[in-house]
Amino acid sequence: MNYGAALCLTVVLSVGARPAVASSILLNESFTGTTAPGWKMTGPAKLTAGTVDTPGNGWLRLTGNSTNQAGFAYMDDALPFNYGLDIDFRYSVWGGTGADGFALVMFDGSVTPDSAGAYGGSLGYAQRSGVGGLRGAILGIGFDEFGNFANPTEGRQGGTGFSPDTITVRGPGDGTANALTSWGVANYGLIATTGNLVGSVIQAGNSGVRPTSDAAYREAEVIVDTTQLAEHKLQITVLVKQGASGEKVVVANYDAYNEVVAYYGGVENIPATMKFGFTGSTGGSTNYHEIQAMRVTSLEDAPGFETVAPEGSTWSMVVAGALLVGVSKRRRKRTAA
């Protein structure tokens, strides 16, 4: 099935992981062709192959280079929430005046949203004054080049202020523009943010042509570990690779357990299933926000999908700063679907 730390200090760690277990391939989608089976797209989101790009060379484009847009693309197949996700993708942010960003999103598997959340600094995930957020939202992991996803303005709840070039996570929301839910919990509340990251982690350039140099290459891996809810953990780890010959570097490592459980009023009330996808937005300033080469595996074996055998219990990686000592995950083989 086609299914806040600056990068200022680099050290190499060998970190012990939990016991290695089998995982499953959930998705291997290049977005280079004219179709993406199982995906739904709303607003300006589209595949560029066949129109902007030749077939085989396309991207999933979340926003055009126009103001006040909010695009949304998602895989319309629900998965058990407790499988966990390890998501790799390439991204390209270019062509405009530097705004706003995009988000990898998870939302309630029983929901079929018909639109993204709010435009501008809300990245198509959170709300803003008079505009509702993404319906059924659980987590929004924002790649924010402009700097407002972590800003408690325009109706967003919680934040550290204007902060360009950040990885910021916001929590669940009910689809409305309300500051609080009807039960008194923050809607799309801030969970954590990196603060300004050194270098062009998100946007590689703003020329009118998509950057194709090795230096402009950007790749991310996002690990959302929902397998340890019984241990009161919901770990989110974000790694970014800058340059085709660069190494993946951890830029964010957050535990979202307390905020997510508080929103739902108990771990037992977290949705049993989830869907995933991307949102993107522009505001008064613009950029193209594009995704390619997405690979998704579960963190535990998922019945009905191809199983990937574990290949080790420890791993080595380059870590940004001393803040992130202790990050660990299981190693898995990457196998084409």
XYZ file of C-alpha atoms in Angstrom:
337
model
C 0.000 0.000 0.000
C 1.254 3.473 -0.870
C 0.276 4.057 2.105
C 15.058 26.531 22.743
C 18.390 25.641 21.466
C 20.627 27.137 18.820
C 22.790 24.893 16.669
C 25.930 26.129 18.342
C 27.590 23.031 19.797
C 27.902 19.641 18.151
C 28.753 16.456 19.996
C 28.480 12.775 19.142
C 26.623 10.498 21.500
C 26.058 6.753 21.637
C 22.731 6.371 23.374
C 21.130 3.237 24.761
C 17.681 2.540 23.356
C 14.717 0.606 24.653
C 14.689 -3.057 23.561
C 14.564 -3.255 19.771
C 11.241 -4.391 18.351
C 9.850 -4.962 14.880
C 8.127 -2.048 13.166
C 6.000 -1.689 10.040
C 6.118 0.360 6.857
C 2.990 2.520 6.815
C 3.701 4.790 3.853
C 6.228 5.393 1.114
C 5.024 8.321 -1.013
C 7.354 10.354 -3.220
C 4.788 13.024 -4.260
C 6.710 13.246 -7.552
C 3.887 11.897 -9.716
C 0.499 13.191 -10.794
C -1.406 11.195 -8.155
C -0.954 10.316 -4.472
C -3.346 7.437 -3.696
C -5.245 7.830 -0.432
C -4.338 11.503 0.062
C -6.848 14.327 0.353
C -5.931 17.949 -0.298
C -7.782 21.160 0.511
C -7.262 24.851 -0.181
C -4.200 25.599 -2.324
C -2.551 22.218 -1.586
C -1.808 20.259 -4.759
C 0.674 18.039 -6.575
C 2.867 20.032 -8.942
C 3.604 17.158 -11.351
C 1.922 17.586 -14.718
C 1.394 21.329 -14.336
C 4.293 23.119 -12.651
C 6.763 20.214 -12.925
C 7.145 17.274 -15.269
C 5.723 13.924 -14.056
C 8.315 12.212 -11.896
C 9.758 15.519 -10.685
C 6.854 16.959 -8.732
C 6.276 18.000 -5.136
C 3.350 18.241 -2.759
C 2.816 22.023 -2.680
C 0.977 23.177 0.456
C 0.804 26.881 -0.410
C 1.311 29.050 -3.424
C 3.227 32.290 -3.394
C 0.124 34.312 -2.488
C -0.981 36.003 0.726
C -3.277 34.644 3.455
C -3.378 31.008 2.341
C -3.849 27.824 4.376
C -3.337 24.467 2.657
C -3.872 20.955 3.987
C -2.943 17.489 2.706
C -3.457 14.277 4.657
C -3.556 10.499 4.372
C -7.195 9.547 4.871
C -6.500 6.236 6.606
C -6.847 5.921 10.376
C -4.166 4.125 12.408
C -4.164 3.091 16.070
C -2.822 6.019 18.090
C -0.454 3.869 20.143
C 1.609 2.564 17.179
C 3.807 5.655 17.140
C 5.226 7.259 14.001
C 8.712 7.747 12.538
C 8.300 10.148 9.614
C 10.981 11.160 7.105
C 10.429 13.771 4.415
C 12.234 16.280 2.257
C 11.001 19.882 2.264
C 11.587 23.042 0.255
C 10.565 26.550 1.377
C 11.297 29.228 -1.186
C 10.219 31.891 -3.643
C 8.534 34.546 -1.540
C 9.104 37.083 1.189
C 9.625 34.694 4.100
C 6.343 33.415 5.560
C 4.871 31.651 7.187
C 5.654 27.950 7.570
C 4.267 24.424 7.545
C 3.371 21.797 10.126
C 3.374 18.032 10.345
C 0.015 17.290 11.961
C -1.726 14.424 13.721
C -5.479 14.467 14.264
C -8.369 12.295 15.434
C -8.761 9.301 13.120
C -12.556 9.511 13.283
C -12.527 13.028 11.795
C -12.431 14.011 8.115
C -11.554 17.734 8.070
C -12.721 19.746 5.070
C -10.169 22.524 5.504
C -6.973 23.570 7.248
C -6.874 25.733 10.339
C -6.039 29.431 10.229
C -3.655 31.143 7.821
C -0.620 33.237 8.748
C 1.234 32.479 11.962
C -1.136 29.634 12.836
C 0.440 27.554 10.001
C -2.900 26.056 8.978
C -3.041 24.192 12.304
C -3.999 26.528 15.160
C -6.778 29.097 15.347
C -6.597 32.853 15.001
C -9.108 35.559 15.859
C -12.306 34.696 14.016
C -10.858 31.653 12.215
C -11.043 28.119 13.605
C -8.131 25.726 13.894
C -7.791 22.248 12.395
C -10.723 20.074 13.425
C -9.852 17.078 15.628
C -6.263 18.280 16.070
C -3.955 16.345 18.411
C -0.434 17.623 17.620
C 0.992 20.233 15.258
C 4.772 20.207 14.806
C 5.514 23.519 13.139
C 8.465 24.432 10.920
C 8.105 28.190 11.260
C 10.321 30.406 9.126
C 8.560 33.696 9.921
C 8.206 33.339 13.685
C 4.585 33.590 14.839
C 3.601 29.966 15.556
C 5.118 30.388 19.040
C 3.705 33.900 19.406
C 0.632 34.361 21.680
C -0.981 36.857 19.305
C -3.900 36.724 16.837
C -5.847 34.505 19.230
C -3.220 31.777 19.725
C -2.837 30.437 23.255
C 0.526 30.342 25.031
C 3.878 31.270 23.603
C 7.236 32.932 23.994
C 6.817 35.758 21.495
C 7.959 36.386 17.941
C 10.734 33.919 17.092
C 11.801 33.204 13.478
C 13.269 29.892 12.333
C 11.875 27.649 15.047
C 10.470 24.174 15.514
C 7.373 24.690 17.656
C 4.796 22.178 18.882
C 1.185 23.030 19.670
C -1.338 20.706 21.238
C -4.912 19.559 20.643
C -7.745 21.792 19.498
C -11.476 21.544 18.872
C -11.771 23.229 15.481
C -13.029 26.563 16.801
C -11.396 29.972 17.163
C -12.014 29.933 20.913
C -9.139 30.571 23.314
C -10.385 27.814 25.609
C -12.441 24.687 25.086
C -15.889 24.401 26.652
C -14.203 22.480 29.494
C -11.680 25.246 30.176
C -8.452 23.969 28.567
C -6.331 25.968 26.103
C -7.178 25.374 22.447
C -4.062 24.529 20.409
C -1.933 25.518 23.390
C 1.823 25.865 23.127
C 3.745 22.760 24.216
C 7.337 23.809 23.442
C 9.537 25.727 21.023
C 13.234 25.689 20.167
C 13.698 29.423 19.947
C 15.701 30.755 17.002
C 17.799 28.107 15.268
C 21.121 29.176 13.794
C 21.325 28.972 10.019
C 18.657 28.509 7.370
C 17.164 25.379 8.913
C 13.767 25.917 7.300
C 14.108 28.309 4.361
C 17.065 27.750 2.052
C 16.517 30.800 -0.139
C 13.953 33.201 -1.548
C 14.744 33.299 -5.249
C 11.922 32.916 -7.757
C 13.171 29.458 -8.748
C 13.025 26.386 -6.526
C 16.553 25.898 -5.115
C 18.191 22.687 -6.308
C 21.771 23.001 -5.076
C 23.241 20.500 -2.624
C 23.455 23.305 -0.055
C 19.701 23.965 -0.336
C 18.743 20.351 0.395
C 16.548 20.006 3.513
C 15.317 16.771 5.101
C 13.521 16.136 8.386
C 12.762 13.136 10.563
C 10.012 13.470 13.157
C 9.506 10.726 15.752
C 6.243 10.805 17.685
C 6.456 8.059 20.300
C 2.950 7.217 21.458
C 3.965 3.724 22.582
C 4.856 4.781 26.148
C 1.632 6.381 27.336
C 1.450 3.850 30.177
C 4.808 5.257 31.393
C 3.438 8.828 31.193
C 5.524 9.756 28.151
C 4.682 11.121 24.700
C 8.058 12.001 23.238
C 8.490 14.120 20.106
C 11.949 14.278 18.512
C 12.786 16.340 15.420
C 15.969 15.873 13.378
C 16.937 18.071 10.426
C 19.517 17.558 7.703
C 20.919 20.679 6.005
C 22.732 20.059 2.732
C 22.792 16.889 0.672
C 26.010 15.745 2.359
C 25.067 16.907 5.858
C 24.138 14.810 8.873
C 20.799 14.689 10.620
C 20.935 16.788 13.779
C 18.438 16.756 16.619
C 16.931 20.230 16.867
C 13.982 19.507 19.170
C 13.096 16.941 21.824
C 9.859 17.453 23.749
C 7.550 15.428 25.977
C 3.934 16.348 25.165
C 2.293 13.890 27.563
C 1.073 16.349 30.205
C -0.470 18.814 27.752
C -2.182 16.167 25.619
C -3.562 14.211 28.572
C -4.748 17.402 30.280
C -6.650 18.422 27.151
C -8.489 15.105 26.942
C -9.053 14.806 30.688
C -7.189 11.502 30.971
C -5.080 9.202 28.834
C -8.083 6.925 28.322
C -9.865 9.721 26.432
C -7.161 10.288 23.809
C -8.580 9.276 20.395
C -8.046 5.583 19.717
C -6.991 6.269 16.126
C -5.148 9.045 14.307
C -4.470 10.356 10.828
C -1.459 12.407 9.737
C -0.580 14.977 7.119
C 0.736 18.490 6.525
C -0.644 21.997 6.776
C 1.015 25.141 5.462
C 0.290 28.840 5.421
C 1.160 32.300 4.228
C 0.083 35.646 5.672
C 1.038 39.163 4.663
C 4.324 37.625 3.481
C 4.624 34.472 1.411
C 6.598 31.401 0.388
C 6.038 28.171 -1.451
C 5.966 25.279 1.062
C 6.646 21.902 -0.533
C 7.091 18.271 0.567
C 8.668 15.305 -1.183
C 9.907 11.758 -0.457
C 7.786 10.936 2.599
C 8.441 7.627 4.403
C 6.528 6.555 7.483
C 7.128 3.582 9.761
C 5.439 2.642 12.997
C 7.429 2.292 16.216
C 5.828 -1.078 16.898
C 4.651 -3.825 14.572
C 1.328 -2.880 12.946
C -0.809 -5.828 11.784
C -1.618 -5.717 8.083
C 1.544 -3.833 7.077
C 4.989 -4.998 5.972
C 7.128 -5.806 9.003
C 10.666 -4.441 9.338
C 13.006 -6.409 11.592
C 15.015 -4.515 14.239
C 18.739 -4.311 13.651
C 20.227 -2.939 16.847
C 19.714 -1.625 20.355
C 22.049 1.388 20.334
C 22.802 4.134 17.867
C 25.073 7.102 17.336
C 24.046 10.531 16.159
C 25.059 14.157 16.011
C 23.209 16.208 18.617
C 22.718 19.979 18.724
C 23.973 21.215 22.064
C 24.018 19.591 25.464
C 20.282 20.201 25.939
C 19.402 16.967 24.200
C 21.517 14.387 26.002
C 19.503 11.239 26.536
C 17.500 11.130 23.307
C 16.994 7.564 22.128
C 14.969 5.588 19.634
C 14.950 2.227 17.932
C 16.825 1.658 14.713
C 14.892 0.266 11.772
C 15.762 -0.721 8.245
C 14.364 1.478 5.513
C 12.632 -0.693 2.956
C 10.844 0.510 -0.148
C 7.125 -0.185 -0.195
